[in-house]
């Protein structure tokens, strides 16, 4: 295998013979010290990567190569088609596991590139512009921006980190030539790190590894670099891809360096690594126009906007083009407006050359995956493919007595139009008609993927009901297969016992356990059926007193694991319509935990609490104290427990087969499904 070290361009030294051969290749000064036994100073500006092979000839051992992620040699086919590299543009995507600091790192890059005025007030996580993203603290939709560094334009795409939005990441990788893989300095590679890196390697992209949050007290950069390298090997990366460049950074401080102990005062080393290690786009400058629509946006004035990278030719404002899905399916259109990304906004352009990322207006019916091609000789590019969904939920019109009180769109036609409109930009989602005319089956990559859609719809004024999530099974050779996921749980040692017991009940199989740092935290890795994850997040938080962190990623299909009990307790159900009273709730709370306080309107069949025993129990939570003409000496003081505050995600995790979640713009309620036979006592 190869080994790589980083050093000054203009420095000279004599190479010492390695003490022990090492079967790995790294681009880290720190690891060079460990394995070669010499002391190299790291430069924050320019470095060159050398590669040494353990072989007999000294000539091969001293052979120099370029940066591992430099452009590979041209093939004969590429020479024939006159492909060339643009040196004035870099297209990169920032990929990572959720909460490893992608968006914060982009903030620092934008600020240091002088995208904003010195006196301009800028929020944190600039790229998370969606209200839902800011509330949840996660990136849901990928976003484009660009900066200029040393006369080179760097197009940056911030991608989601959660596994449920992997479809966004898969699409975006079509637009770039390289990625920044951000890895936490303590946690190291996590489940989603594996997924996004696998996709980037399949595309053949250049990878620069950024060990972020290096300022954390329990940072362990050696472990992170080694684990990341092992992940490259597991994913069958090429020798060139394994020889990745490692950068150590603190996104929140806006610092980076080639060594964890020697950070520069800014992100200069990171920008230099992007320029040196990520190649410019390979284009056919004089070829026929080709642009793949990778993303869609909508503007009230401009209509639908297609976003993508121009692979060949030149695109002009007002140009007549052909829109192709395949060779046989094409139609004609005209480009009304053209935009490129400069700094943090779209800027109008008259002409865009191949290699740049642009936004196109004027094609009202364009879909993701279609090609904007030359009117005469244009040919379609390969369409975008994403992995299949694993979880489905039923959507239906609201049938509760409170229908129409809060929502603006309540009919099945409104619901159908909105769901099918979502398919235009959400490629990883599927929608099909259900058993009745007012029911639709929505399939996605996970419960969060579908929950985000539900939350967006209720904010738009829709009112509807959703059923419990179900996994999508497959039959292969008459054998029933179900989806499995890799679950990683970070939990303090004192709470490890209840968490391990809980995962065991859900048919989880542990395959790795390790302690982390000085914080007394343990990492547990499980392979578990997707069914076992439904409702697991809340159960783990309860078992660990809110200290555990659960991350999951789809692994593949495996044999049916058997029956899994996801809930041991029944529900408390309202006995009649009315308004809850303190008098009724004081006796009801003895039966379990309540969801409601006094003075709330309820209807018959609504779930008002969690029963402390298995099976459902009907209660009268609207009962009033009998009024008599006998004056008592002292009124009894009613003390009510604080009701449970369940979010939309919590409600969807809680409900079972015979229950529904009623979603309106102002309220989220749970109720029994009237189509099922009641199980109450």
mmCIF file with all atom_site columns, C-alpha atoms in Angstrom, residues 4-14 28-29 32-33 38-50 52 64-65 245 257-259 262-264 269 272 276:
data_model
loop_
_atom_site.group_PDB
_atom_site.id
_atom_site.type_symbol
_atom_site.label_atom_id
_atom_site.label_alt_id
_atom_site.label_comp_id
_atom_site.label_asym_id
_atom_site.label_entity_id
_atom_site.label_seq_id
_atom_site.pdbx_PDB_ins_code
_atom_site.Cartn_x
_atom_site.Cartn_y
_atom_site.Cartn_z
_atom_site.occupancy
_atom_site.B_iso_or_equiv
_atom_site.pdbx_formal_charge
_atom_site.auth_seq_id
_atom_site.auth_comp_id
_atom_site.auth_asym_id
_atom_site.auth_atom_id
_atom_site.pdbx_PDB_model_num
ATOM 1  C CA . UNK A 1 4   ? 1.920  9.840  2.074  1.00 0.00 ? 4   UNK A CA 1
ATOM 2  C CA . UNK A 1 5   ? 3.392  12.772 3.960  1.00 0.00 ? 5   UNK A CA 1
ATOM 3  C CA . UNK A 1 6   ? 2.959  16.522 3.588  1.00 0.00 ? 6   UNK A CA 1
ATOM 4  C CA . UNK A 1 7   ? 5.916  18.924 3.502  1.00 0.00 ? 7   UNK A CA 1
ATOM 5  C CA . UNK A 1 8   ? 7.087  22.330 2.298  1.00 0.00 ? 8   UNK A CA 1
ATOM 6  C CA . UNK A 1 9   ? 7.500  22.716 -1.445 1.00 0.00 ? 9   UNK A CA 1
ATOM 7  C CA . UNK A 1 10  ? 10.859 24.420 -1.105 1.00 0.00 ? 10  UNK A CA 1
ATOM 8  C CA . UNK A 1 11  ? 12.320 22.339 1.713  1.00 0.00 ? 11  UNK A CA 1
ATOM 9  C CA . UNK A 1 12  ? 14.807 19.529 1.304  1.00 0.00 ? 12  UNK A CA 1
ATOM 10 C CA . UNK A 1 13  ? 15.646 16.639 3.583  1.00 0.00 ? 13  UNK A CA 1
ATOM 11 C CA . UNK A 1 14  ? 17.047 13.143 3.459  1.00 0.00 ? 14  UNK A CA 1
ATOM 12 C CA . UNK A 1 28  ? -1.277 13.705 7.690  1.00 0.00 ? 28  UNK A CA 1
ATOM 13 C CA . UNK A 1 29  ? 1.936  15.170 9.073  1.00 0.00 ? 29  UNK A CA 1
ATOM 14 C CA . UNK A 1 32  ? 4.121  10.690 9.253  1.00 0.00 ? 32  UNK A CA 1
ATOM 15 C CA . UNK A 1 33  ? 5.855  11.424 12.545 1.00 0.00 ? 33  UNK A CA 1
ATOM 16 C CA . UNK A 1 38  ? 11.149 12.165 11.501 1.00 0.00 ? 38  UNK A CA 1
ATOM 17 C CA . UNK A 1 39  ? 9.895  15.617 12.347 1.00 0.00 ? 39  UNK A CA 1
ATOM 18 C CA . UNK A 1 40  ? 8.306  17.608 9.549  1.00 0.00 ? 40  UNK A CA 1
ATOM 19 C CA . UNK A 1 41  ? 7.022  21.138 9.897  1.00 0.00 ? 41  UNK A CA 1
ATOM 20 C CA . UNK A 1 42  ? 3.602  21.716 8.386  1.00 0.00 ? 42  UNK A CA 1
ATOM 21 C CA . UNK A 1 43  ? 2.817  24.669 6.207  1.00 0.00 ? 43  UNK A CA 1
ATOM 22 C CA . UNK A 1 44  ? -0.565 26.378 6.423  1.00 0.00 ? 44  UNK A CA 1
ATOM 23 C CA . UNK A 1 45  ? -0.321 27.516 2.829  1.00 0.00 ? 45  UNK A CA 1
ATOM 24 C CA . UNK A 1 46  ? 1.176  25.077 0.345  1.00 0.00 ? 46  UNK A CA 1
ATOM 25 C CA . UNK A 1 47  ? 1.911  21.391 0.626  1.00 0.00 ? 47  UNK A CA 1
ATOM 26 C CA . UNK A 1 48  ? 2.785  18.646 -1.772 1.00 0.00 ? 48  UNK A CA 1
ATOM 27 C CA . UNK A 1 49  ? 1.915  15.014 -1.212 1.00 0.00 ? 49  UNK A CA 1
ATOM 28 C CA . UNK A 1 50  ? 4.578  12.351 -1.658 1.00 0.00 ? 50  UNK A CA 1
ATOM 29 C CA . UNK A 1 52  ? 6.331  5.877  -0.985 1.00 0.00 ? 52  UNK A CA 1
ATOM 30 C CA . UNK A 1 64  ? 6.703  11.409 -6.441 1.00 0.00 ? 64  UNK A CA 1
ATOM 31 C CA . UNK A 1 65  ? 3.030  11.787 -7.304 1.00 0.00 ? 65  UNK A CA 1
ATOM 32 C CA . UNK A 1 245 ? -5.705 15.205 2.384  1.00 0.00 ? 245 UNK A CA 1
ATOM 33 C CA . UNK A 1 257 ? -4.349 23.737 9.823  1.00 0.00 ? 257 UNK A CA 1
ATOM 34 C CA . UNK A 1 258 ? -2.444 20.692 8.604  1.00 0.00 ? 258 UNK A CA 1
ATOM 35 C CA . UNK A 1 259 ? -1.710 19.647 12.186 1.00 0.00 ? 259 UNK A CA 1
ATOM 36 C CA . UNK A 1 262 ? -0.730 24.082 14.790 1.00 0.00 ? 262 UNK A CA 1
ATOM 37 C CA . UNK A 1 263 ? -3.842 25.841 13.458 1.00 0.00 ? 263 UNK A CA 1
ATOM 38 C CA . UNK A 1 264 ? -3.563 28.956 11.340 1.00 0.00 ? 264 UNK A CA 1
ATOM 39 C CA . UNK A 1 269 ? -5.117 25.895 4.736  1.00 0.00 ? 269 UNK A CA 1
ATOM 40 C CA . UNK A 1 272 ? -5.561 25.976 -0.298 1.00 0.00 ? 272 UNK A CA 1
ATOM 41 C CA . UNK A 1 276 ? -4.875 22.053 -4.842 1.00 0.00 ? 276 UNK A CA 1
#
